[in-house]
PDB file of C-alpha atoms in Angstrom:
ATOM      1  CA  MET A   1    -120.592  31.312  23.685  1.00  0.00           C
ATOM      2  CA  ALA A   2    -121.718  27.721  23.291  1.00  0.00           C
ATOM      3  CA  ILE A   3    -122.149  25.833  26.533  1.00  0.00           C
ATOM      4  CA  ALA A   4    -120.292  22.553  26.229  1.00  0.00           C
ATOM      5  CA  GLY A   5    -122.012  19.475  27.521  1.00  0.00           C
ATOM      6  CA  LEU A   6    -125.646  20.529  27.346  1.00  0.00           C
ATOM      7  CA  ALA A   7    -127.755  17.417  27.038  1.00  0.00           C
ATOM      8  CA  VAL A   8    -129.975  17.188  23.989  1.00  0.00           C
ATOM      9  CA  ALA A   9    -131.838  13.964  24.675  1.00  0.00           C
ATOM     10  CA  ALA A  10    -133.230  12.063  27.597  1.00  0.00           C
ATOM     11  CA  CYS A  11    -130.937   9.479  29.113  1.00  0.00           C
ATOM     12  CA  GLY A  12    -130.314   7.592  32.324  1.00  0.00           C
ATOM     13  CA  SER A  13    -127.858   8.028  35.179  1.00  0.00           C
ATOM     14  CA  SER A  14    -124.375   9.333  34.673  1.00  0.00           C
ATOM     15  CA  SER A  15    -121.168   7.332  34.800  1.00  0.00           C
ATOM     16  CA  SER A  16    -118.937  10.345  35.212  1.00  0.00           C
ATOM     17  CA  SER A  17    -117.514  12.148  38.194  1.00  0.00           C
ATOM     18  CA  PRO A  18    -119.365  15.157  39.658  1.00  0.00           C
ATOM     19  CA  PRO A  19    -119.840  17.838  37.000  1.00  0.00           C
ATOM     20  CA  SER A  20    -117.874  21.029  36.667  1.00  0.00           C
ATOM     21  CA  ASP A  21    -119.630  24.306  37.386  1.00  0.00           C
ATOM     22  CA  THR A  22    -120.889  24.609  33.812  1.00  0.00           C
ATOM     23  CA  ALA A  23    -121.371  20.977  32.833  1.00  0.00           C
ATOM     24  CA  ALA A  24    -124.877  19.695  32.497  1.00  0.00           C
ATOM     25  CA  SER A  25    -126.305  16.635  34.151  1.00  0.00           C
ATOM     26  CA  PRO A  26    -128.260  14.146  32.068  1.00  0.00           C
ATOM     27  CA  ALA A  27    -131.475  15.496  30.636  1.00  0.00           C
ATOM     28  CA  VAL A  28    -134.845  14.462  31.948  1.00  0.00           C
ATOM     29  CA  SER A  29    -137.571  13.711  29.427  1.00  0.00           C
ATOM     30  CA  THR A  30    -140.318  16.337  29.721  1.00  0.00           C
ATOM     31  CA  ALA A  31    -141.838  15.898  26.283  1.00  0.00           C
ATOM     32  CA  ALA A  32    -145.478  16.855  25.860  1.00  0.00           C
ATOM     33  CA  PRO A  33    -147.696  15.500  23.050  1.00  0.00           C
ATOM     34  CA  ASP A  34    -146.676  18.400  20.776  1.00  0.00           C
ATOM     35  CA  ASP A  35    -143.056  17.337  21.251  1.00  0.00           C
ATOM     36  CA  ALA A  36    -143.470  13.669  20.370  1.00  0.00           C
ATOM     37  CA  ALA A  37    -142.634  14.012  16.682  1.00  0.00           C
ATOM     38  CA  CYS A  38    -139.585  16.176  17.468  1.00  0.00           C
ATOM     39  CA  VAL A  39    -138.199  13.764  20.054  1.00  0.00           C
ATOM     40  CA  ALA A  40    -138.849  10.767  17.786  1.00  0.00           C
ATOM     41  CA  ALA A  41    -137.075  12.482  14.891  1.00  0.00           C
ATOM     42  CA  ILE A  42    -134.038  13.293  17.030  1.00  0.00           C
ATOM     43  CA  GLU A  43    -133.805   9.712  18.221  1.00  0.00           C
ATOM     44  CA  SER A  44    -134.145   8.199  14.739  1.00  0.00           C
ATOM     45  CA  SER A  45    -132.378  10.631  12.402  1.00  0.00           C
ATOM     46  CA  ASP A  46    -129.779  13.381  12.227  1.00  0.00           C
ATOM     47  CA  TRP A  47    -130.511  16.962  13.237  1.00  0.00           C
ATOM     48  CA  SER A  48    -130.837  18.247   9.670  1.00  0.00           C
ATOM     49  CA  VAL A  49    -133.876  16.005   9.283  1.00  0.00           C
ATOM     50  CA  ALA A  50    -135.186  16.540  12.807  1.00  0.00           C
ATOM     51  CA  LYS A  51    -134.864  20.330  12.953  1.00  0.00           C
ATOM     52  CA  PRO A  52    -137.826  21.272  10.710  1.00  0.00           C
ATOM     53  CA  ILE A  53    -139.977  18.774  12.597  1.00  0.00           C
ATOM     54  CA  CYS A  54    -138.917  20.381  15.880  1.00  0.00           C
ATOM     55  CA  VAL A  55    -139.646  23.874  14.516  1.00  0.00           C
ATOM     56  CA  GLU A  56    -143.163  22.751  13.659  1.00  0.00           C
ATOM     57  CA  ALA A  57    -143.573  21.180  17.102  1.00  0.00           C
ATOM     58  CA  ALA A  58    -142.307  24.344  18.798  1.00  0.00           C
ATOM     59  CA  GLU A  59    -144.736  26.488  16.805  1.00  0.00           C
ATOM     60  CA  ALA A  60    -147.488  24.185  18.083  1.00  0.00           C
ATOM     61  CA  GLY A  61    -146.390  24.838  21.670  1.00  0.00           C
ATOM     62  CA  GLY A  62    -143.969  21.972  22.266  1.00  0.00           C
ATOM     63  CA  ALA A  63    -141.674  23.052  25.101  1.00  0.00           C
ATOM     64  CA  GLU A  64    -139.120  20.280  24.648  1.00  0.00           C
ATOM     65  CA  ALA A  65    -138.900  21.131  20.949  1.00  0.00           C
ATOM     66  CA  MET A  66    -138.159  24.717  21.998  1.00  0.00           C
ATOM     67  CA  ASN A  67    -135.461  23.402  24.321  1.00  0.00           C
ATOM     68  CA  HIS A  68    -133.813  21.481  21.455  1.00  0.00           C
ATOM     69  CA  LEU A  69    -133.955  24.506  19.191  1.00  0.00           C
ATOM     70  CA  GLY A  70    -132.241  26.459  21.963  1.00  0.00           C
ATOM     71  CA  LEU A  71    -129.519  23.841  22.078  1.00  0.00           C
ATOM     72  CA  ASP A  72    -129.077  24.096  18.321  1.00  0.00           C
ATOM     73  CA  ALA A  73    -128.813  27.880  18.511  1.00  0.00           C
ATOM     74  CA  ASP A  74    -126.307  27.698  21.342  1.00  0.00           C
ATOM     75  CA  ASN A  75    -124.188  25.163  19.460  1.00  0.00           C
ATOM     76  CA  ASN A  76    -124.143  27.597  16.534  1.00  0.00           C
ATOM     77  CA  GLY A  77    -122.982  30.465  18.739  1.00  0.00           C
ATOM     78  CA  GLU A  78    -126.351  32.241  18.737  1.00  0.00           C
ATOM     79  CA  ALA A  79    -126.616  32.847  22.449  1.00  0.00           C
ATOM     80  CA  GLU A  80    -129.514  35.297  22.386  1.00  0.00           C
ATOM     81  CA  LEU A  81    -131.593  33.041  20.154  1.00  0.00           C
ATOM     82  CA  ALA A  82    -130.831  30.133  22.480  1.00  0.00           C
ATOM     83  CA  ARG A  83    -131.858  32.215  25.473  1.00  0.00           C
ATOM     84  CA  SER A  84    -135.112  33.164  23.743  1.00  0.00           C
ATOM     85  CA  TRP A  85    -136.030  29.545  22.995  1.00  0.00           C
ATOM     86  CA  TRP A  86    -135.143  28.405  26.505  1.00  0.00           C
ATOM     87  CA  GLU A  87    -137.092  31.218  28.148  1.00  0.00           C
ATOM     88  CA  ARG A  88    -140.150  30.291  26.095  1.00  0.00           C
ATOM     89  CA  ALA A  89    -139.752  26.642  27.047  1.00  0.00           C
ATOM     90  CA  ALA A  90    -139.148  27.462  30.708  1.00  0.00           C
ATOM     91  CA  ALA A  91    -142.299  29.593  30.780  1.00  0.00           C
ATOM     92  CA  LEU A  92    -144.144  26.413  29.815  1.00  0.00           C
ATOM     93  CA  GLY A  93    -142.551  24.512  32.703  1.00  0.00           C
ATOM     94  CA  ASN A  94    -139.747  22.739  30.825  1.00  0.00           C
ATOM     95  CA  ILE A  95    -137.143  21.665  33.374  1.00  0.00           C
ATOM     96  CA  ASN A  96    -134.393  21.037  30.824  1.00  0.00           C
ATOM     97  CA  ALA A  97    -134.697  24.621  29.568  1.00  0.00           C
ATOM     98  CA  MET A  98    -134.534  25.952  33.139  1.00  0.00           C
ATOM     99  CA  ASN A  99    -131.309  24.021  33.718  1.00  0.00           C
ATOM    100  CA  ASN A 100    -129.890  25.254  30.433  1.00  0.00           C
ATOM    101  CA  LEU A 101    -130.694  28.864  31.341  1.00  0.00           C
ATOM    102  CA  ALA A 102    -128.948  28.302  34.673  1.00  0.00           C
ATOM    103  CA  LEU A 103    -125.902  26.889  32.897  1.00  0.00           C
ATOM    104  CA  MET A 104    -125.854  29.837  30.514  1.00  0.00           C
ATOM    105  CA  ALA A 105    -126.031  32.243  33.455  1.00  0.00           C
ATOM    106  CA  ARG A 106    -123.143  30.464  35.197  1.00  0.00           C
ATOM    107  CA  SER A 107    -121.035  30.586  32.042  1.00  0.00           C
ATOM    108  CA  GLU A 108    -121.673  34.342  31.964  1.00  0.00           C
ATOM    109  CA  GLY A 109    -120.767  34.744  35.643  1.00  0.00           C
ATOM    110  CA  ASP A 110    -124.330  35.568  36.678  1.00  0.00           C
ATOM    111  CA  VAL A 111    -124.619  33.427  39.800  1.00  0.00           C
ATOM    112  CA  GLU A 112    -127.866  34.990  40.998  1.00  0.00           C
ATOM    113  CA  SER A 113    -129.675  34.232  37.752  1.00  0.00           C
ATOM    114  CA  ALA A 114    -128.266  30.705  37.821  1.00  0.00           C
ATOM    115  CA  ARG A 115    -129.569  30.257  41.356  1.00  0.00           C
ATOM    116  CA  LEU A 116    -132.973  31.555  40.272  1.00  0.00           C
ATOM    117  CA  TRP A 117    -133.304  29.121  37.370  1.00  0.00           C
ATOM    118  CA  TYR A 118    -131.979  26.147  39.345  1.00  0.00           C
ATOM    119  CA  GLY A 119    -134.436  27.109  42.065  1.00  0.00           C
ATOM    120  CA  LYS A 120    -137.358  27.009  39.634  1.00  0.00           C
ATOM    121  CA  ALA A 121    -136.282  23.563  38.404  1.00  0.00           C
ATOM    122  CA  ALA A 122    -135.786  22.347  41.973  1.00  0.00           C
ATOM    123  CA  GLU A 123    -139.295  23.509  42.881  1.00  0.00           C
ATOM    124  CA  LEU A 124    -140.515  21.125  40.184  1.00  0.00           C
ATOM    125  CA  GLY A 125    -138.571  18.282  41.819  1.00  0.00           C
ATOM    126  CA  ASP A 126    -135.492  18.197  39.582  1.00  0.00           C
ATOM    127  CA  ALA A 127    -132.674  16.465  41.460  1.00  0.00           C
ATOM    128  CA  ARG A 128    -129.988  17.764  39.083  1.00  0.00           C
ATOM    129  CA  ALA A 129    -130.911  21.344  39.882  1.00  0.00           C
ATOM    130  CA  MET A 130    -130.834  20.568  43.606  1.00  0.00           C
ATOM    131  CA  HIS A 131    -127.299  19.222  43.208  1.00  0.00           C
ATOM    132  CA  HIS A 132    -126.203  22.380  41.411  1.00  0.00           C
ATOM    133  CA  LEU A 133    -127.810  24.535  44.098  1.00  0.00           C
ATOM    134  CA  GLY A 134    -125.668  22.625  46.569  1.00  0.00           C
ATOM    135  CA  ARG A 135    -122.577  23.409  44.507  1.00  0.00           C
ATOM    136  CA  LEU A 136    -123.475  27.109  44.472  1.00  0.00           C
ATOM    137  CA  ALA A 137    -123.929  27.033  48.253  1.00  0.00           C
ATOM    138  CA  GLN A 138    -120.566  25.265  48.625  1.00  0.00           C
ATOM    139  CA  GLN A 139    -118.851  27.916  46.510  1.00  0.00           C
ATOM    140  CA  ALA A 140    -120.461  30.589  48.676  1.00  0.00           C
ATOM    141  CA  GLY A 141    -119.032  28.904  51.788  1.00  0.00           C
ATOM    142  CA  ASP A 142    -122.392  27.733  53.161  1.00  0.00           C
ATOM    143  CA  MET A 143    -121.731  24.048  53.714  1.00  0.00           C
ATOM    144  CA  GLU A 144    -124.852  23.552  55.828  1.00  0.00           C
ATOM    145  CA  LEU A 145    -127.024  24.699  52.922  1.00  0.00           C
ATOM    146  CA  ALA A 146    -124.933  22.703  50.452  1.00  0.00           C
ATOM    147  CA  GLU A 147    -125.433  19.513  52.442  1.00  0.00           C
ATOM    148  CA  SER A 148    -129.147  20.206  52.726  1.00  0.00           C
ATOM    149  CA  TRP A 149    -129.502  20.521  48.949  1.00  0.00           C
ATOM    150  CA  TRP A 150    -127.398  17.407  48.348  1.00  0.00           C
ATOM    151  CA  GLN A 151    -129.547  15.426  50.774  1.00  0.00           C
ATOM    152  CA  LYS A 152    -132.651  16.461  48.834  1.00  0.00           C
ATOM    153  CA  SER A 153    -130.942  15.721  45.523  1.00  0.00           C
ATOM    154  CA  ALA A 154    -129.759  12.305  46.687  1.00  0.00           C
ATOM    155  CA  ALA A 155    -133.285  11.494  47.840  1.00  0.00           C
ATOM    156  CA  GLY A 156    -134.327  12.254  44.271  1.00  0.00           C
ATOM    157  CA  GLY A 157    -131.840   9.705  42.928  1.00  0.00           C
ATOM    158  CA  GLU A 158    -128.983  11.990  41.824  1.00  0.00           C
ATOM    159  CA  PRO A 159    -125.684  10.038  42.044  1.00  0.00           C
ATOM    160  CA  TRP A 160    -123.519  13.170  41.973  1.00  0.00           C
ATOM    161  CA  ALA A 161    -125.204  14.367  45.167  1.00  0.00           C
ATOM    162  CA  MET A 162    -124.626  10.966  46.763  1.00  0.00           C
ATOM    163  CA  TYR A 163    -120.974  11.268  45.854  1.00  0.00           C
ATOM    164  CA  GLU A 164    -120.726  14.756  47.371  1.00  0.00           C
ATOM    165  CA  LEU A 165    -122.311  13.523  50.612  1.00  0.00           C
ATOM    166  CA  GLY A 166    -119.735  10.747  50.725  1.00  0.00           C
ATOM    167  CA  VAL A 167    -116.954  13.304  50.377  1.00  0.00           C
ATOM    168  CA  LEU A 168    -118.392  15.295  53.278  1.00  0.00           C
ATOM    169  CA  ALA A 169    -118.678  12.160  55.410  1.00  0.00           C
ATOM    170  CA  LYS A 170    -115.092  11.129  54.645  1.00  0.00           C
ATOM    171  CA  ALA A 171    -113.820  14.618  55.507  1.00  0.00           C
ATOM    172  CA  ALA A 172    -115.676  14.372  58.826  1.00  0.00           C
ATOM    173  CA  GLY A 173    -113.984  11.044  59.581  1.00  0.00           C
ATOM    174  CA  ASP A 174    -117.114   8.931  59.073  1.00  0.00           C
ATOM    175  CA  VAL A 175    -115.739   6.292  56.718  1.00  0.00           C
ATOM    176  CA  ALA A 176    -118.769   4.019  57.095  1.00  0.00           C
ATOM    177  CA  ALA A 177    -121.137   6.771  55.968  1.00  0.00           C
ATOM    178  CA  ALA A 178    -118.831   7.695  53.100  1.00  0.00           C
ATOM    179  CA  ARG A 179    -118.794   4.067  51.966  1.00  0.00           C
ATOM    180  CA  THR A 180    -122.584   3.881  52.135  1.00  0.00           C
ATOM    181  CA  TRP A 181    -123.054   7.019  50.032  1.00  0.00           C
ATOM    182  CA  TRP A 182    -120.455   5.970  47.472  1.00  0.00           C
ATOM    183  CA  GLU A 183    -121.944   2.491  47.199  1.00  0.00           C
ATOM    184  CA  GLN A 184    -125.319   4.054  46.412  1.00  0.00           C
ATOM    185  CA  ALA A 185    -123.725   6.287  43.782  1.00  0.00           C
ATOM    186  CA  ALA A 186    -121.780   3.338  42.350  1.00  0.00           C
ATOM    187  CA  GLU A 187    -125.027   1.422  41.914  1.00  0.00           C
ATOM    188  CA  LEU A 188    -126.039   4.279  39.594  1.00  0.00           C
ATOM    189  CA  ASP A 189    -122.770   3.922  37.638  1.00  0.00           C
ATOM    190  CA  ASP A 190    -120.895   6.846  39.150  1.00  0.00           C
ATOM    191  CA  SER A 191    -117.293   6.046  38.286  1.00  0.00           C
ATOM    192  CA  GLN A 192    -115.743   8.489  40.758  1.00  0.00           C
ATOM    193  CA  ALA A 193    -117.607   6.814  43.598  1.00  0.00           C
ATOM    194  CA  MET A 194    -116.247   3.461  42.396  1.00  0.00           C
ATOM    195  CA  TYR A 195    -112.723   4.842  42.355  1.00  0.00           C
ATOM    196  CA  ASP A 196    -113.033   6.227  45.879  1.00  0.00           C
ATOM    197  CA  LEU A 197    -114.496   2.936  47.113  1.00  0.00           C
ATOM    198  CA  GLY A 198    -111.315   1.366  45.785  1.00  0.00           C
ATOM    199  CA  VAL A 199    -109.276   3.878  47.762  1.00  0.00           C
ATOM    200  CA  LEU A 200    -111.208   3.001  50.919  1.00  0.00           C
ATOM    201  CA  ALA A 201    -110.590  -0.685  50.286  1.00  0.00           C
ATOM    202  CA  ARG A 202    -106.878  -0.094  49.807  1.00  0.00           C
ATOM    203  CA  GLU A 203    -106.726   1.948  53.013  1.00  0.00           C
ATOM    204  CA  ALA A 204    -108.500  -0.912  54.795  1.00  0.00           C
ATOM    205  CA  GLY A 205    -105.852  -3.367  53.586  1.00  0.00           C
ATOM    206  CA  ASP A 206    -107.961  -5.111  50.937  1.00  0.00           C
ATOM    207  CA  PRO A 207    -106.071  -4.726  47.630  1.00  0.00           C
ATOM    208  CA  GLU A 208    -108.258  -7.257  45.822  1.00  0.00           C
ATOM    209  CA  LEU A 209    -111.425  -5.306  46.576  1.00  0.00           C
ATOM    210  CA  ALA A 210    -109.646  -2.081  45.667  1.00  0.00           C
ATOM    211  CA  GLU A 211    -108.664  -3.490  42.291  1.00  0.00           C
ATOM    212  CA  SER A 212    -112.203  -4.736  41.716  1.00  0.00           C
ATOM    213  CA  TRP A 213    -113.648  -1.262  42.262  1.00  0.00           C
ATOM    214  CA  TRP A 214    -110.968   0.365  40.123  1.00  0.00           C
ATOM    215  CA  ARG A 215    -111.641  -2.038  37.262  1.00  0.00           C
ATOM    216  CA  LYS A 216    -115.334  -1.158  37.356  1.00  0.00           C
ATOM    217  CA  ALA A 217    -114.470   2.536  37.351  1.00  0.00           C
ATOM    218  CA  ALA A 218    -111.901   2.069  34.582  1.00  0.00           C
ATOM    219  CA  ASP A 219    -114.485   0.296  32.449  1.00  0.00           C
ATOM    220  CA  LEU A 220    -116.462   3.546  32.606  1.00  0.00           C
ATOM    221  CA  GLY A 221    -113.404   5.562  31.572  1.00  0.00           C
ATOM    222  CA  ASN A 222    -112.371   6.971  34.952  1.00  0.00           C
ATOM    223  CA  PRO A 223    -108.785   8.270  34.506  1.00  0.00           C
ATOM    224  CA  GLU A 224    -107.842   7.977  38.194  1.00  0.00           C
ATOM    225  CA  ALA A 225    -108.878   4.340  38.209  1.00  0.00           C
ATOM    226  CA  LEU A 226    -106.849   3.690  35.079  1.00  0.00           C
ATOM    227  CA  ASP A 227    -103.814   5.278  36.736  1.00  0.00           C
ATOM    228  CA  ALA A 228    -104.378   3.282  39.924  1.00  0.00           C
ATOM    229  CA  LEU A 229    -104.541   0.013  38.001  1.00  0.00           C
ATOM    230  CA  GLY A 230    -101.351   0.925  36.169  1.00  0.00           C
ATOM    231  CA  ALA A 231     -99.564   1.717  39.411  1.00  0.00           C
ATOM    232  CA  SER A 232    -100.783  -1.437  41.134  1.00  0.00           C
ATOM    233  CA  GLY A 233     -99.938  -3.623  38.167  1.00  0.00           C
TER     234      GLY A 233
END
């Protein structure tokens, strides 16, 4: 089964709300010299042109090229081939492949394997993996561990973790802390944080500030913000 949403290229921070259990965060560039031609080809041409270049790079030991070939296999419904490419890339320390193996495990219902792969990526400092480890802890009912992982993830610059910490703060009645976390996430273009900042502003009796936050969130495609603007208009 293809895993929807796997990232195939390096990019910056996300503008979306926190990911679902099987949705990937943005990829982190881990390209080694052997991968340079593959990554350049992907960025400048379509996959039919880039694929043979990536195959050559993978044969030369390029881990990010292996990761991309895994993505291609997964998109074509070749799960075992995808797993093989990602395992080879992960063995070479490729963080994107580790995250993709974790996502594959989650899609298959194998939580322990997902935790293992996220753990390996987190050991290498990947903030996305730390966020997902927090989600796994949350689903297991261990909120203390979830918060711990989200704190580490937020320290690594992950906006989704900042958003989650804001949700926890709001649930605990600490509106000021929630606002602080959501403002940090909003600075990284997290649209859900912008929407919730608008909710806080509305609850504080400041409709103009609420509308301002909702417009920023709506510009990033947030459906709740679009609905809020429609209702307030």
